[in-house]
Tab-separated table of C-alpha atoms in Angstrom:
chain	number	residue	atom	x	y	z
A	16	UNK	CA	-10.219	50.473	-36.775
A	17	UNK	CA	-7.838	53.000	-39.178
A	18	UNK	CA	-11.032	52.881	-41.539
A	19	UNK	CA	-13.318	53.912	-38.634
A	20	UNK	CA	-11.191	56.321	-37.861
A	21	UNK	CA	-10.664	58.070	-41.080
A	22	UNK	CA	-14.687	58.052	-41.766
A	23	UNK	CA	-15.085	60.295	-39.183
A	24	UNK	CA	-12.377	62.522	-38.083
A	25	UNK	CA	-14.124	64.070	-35.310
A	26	UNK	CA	-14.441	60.959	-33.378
A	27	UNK	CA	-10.459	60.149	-34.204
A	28	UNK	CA	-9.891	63.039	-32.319
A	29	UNK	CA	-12.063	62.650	-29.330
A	30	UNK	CA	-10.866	59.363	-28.909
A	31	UNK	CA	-7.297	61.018	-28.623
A	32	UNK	CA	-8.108	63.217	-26.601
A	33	UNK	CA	-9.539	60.666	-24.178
A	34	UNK	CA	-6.693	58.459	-24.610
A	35	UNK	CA	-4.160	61.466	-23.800
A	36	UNK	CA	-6.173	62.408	-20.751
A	37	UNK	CA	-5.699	58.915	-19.106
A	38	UNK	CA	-2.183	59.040	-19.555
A	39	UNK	CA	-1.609	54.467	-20.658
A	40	UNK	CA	1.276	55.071	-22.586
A	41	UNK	CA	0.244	51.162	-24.190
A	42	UNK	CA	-2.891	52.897	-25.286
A	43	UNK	CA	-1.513	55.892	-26.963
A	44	UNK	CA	0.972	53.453	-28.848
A	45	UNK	CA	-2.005	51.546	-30.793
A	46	UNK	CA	-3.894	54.288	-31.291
A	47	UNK	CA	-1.073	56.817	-33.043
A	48	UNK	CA	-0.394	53.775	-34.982
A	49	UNK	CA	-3.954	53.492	-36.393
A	50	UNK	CA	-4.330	57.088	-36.270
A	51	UNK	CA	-0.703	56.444	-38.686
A	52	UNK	CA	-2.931	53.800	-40.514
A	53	UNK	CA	-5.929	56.106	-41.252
A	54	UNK	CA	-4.485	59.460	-42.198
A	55	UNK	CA	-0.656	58.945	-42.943
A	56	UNK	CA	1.855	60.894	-41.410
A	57	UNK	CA	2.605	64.608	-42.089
A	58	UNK	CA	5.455	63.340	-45.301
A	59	UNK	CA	2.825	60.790	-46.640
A	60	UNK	CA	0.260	62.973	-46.846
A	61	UNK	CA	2.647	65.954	-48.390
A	62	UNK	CA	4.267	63.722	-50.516
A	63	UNK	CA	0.722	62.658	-52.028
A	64	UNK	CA	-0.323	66.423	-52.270
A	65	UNK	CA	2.864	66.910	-54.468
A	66	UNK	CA	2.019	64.559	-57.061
């Protein structure tokens, strides 16, 4: 799903929003973790930049 996810960026963040609107905490968990998977978090993705 994280490669899915960082192909197209546009439907990463639709399907956040979605998630966020119905409120399943259970949901949200997977999905910031392959959101995690897909784009790194902020200090990944810095860190990268830096080298």
């Amino acid at each position: 799903m994280s490669e899915q996810l960082r192909a197209d960026p546009a439907y990463a963040a639709e399907l956040l929003a979605d998630v966020l609107r119905e409120g399943n905490p259970a949901e949200l968990a997977i999905l910031l973790q392959q959101l995690t998977l897909a784009f790194g978090t902020q200090n990944q993705t810095s860190h990268a930049r830096s080298r």
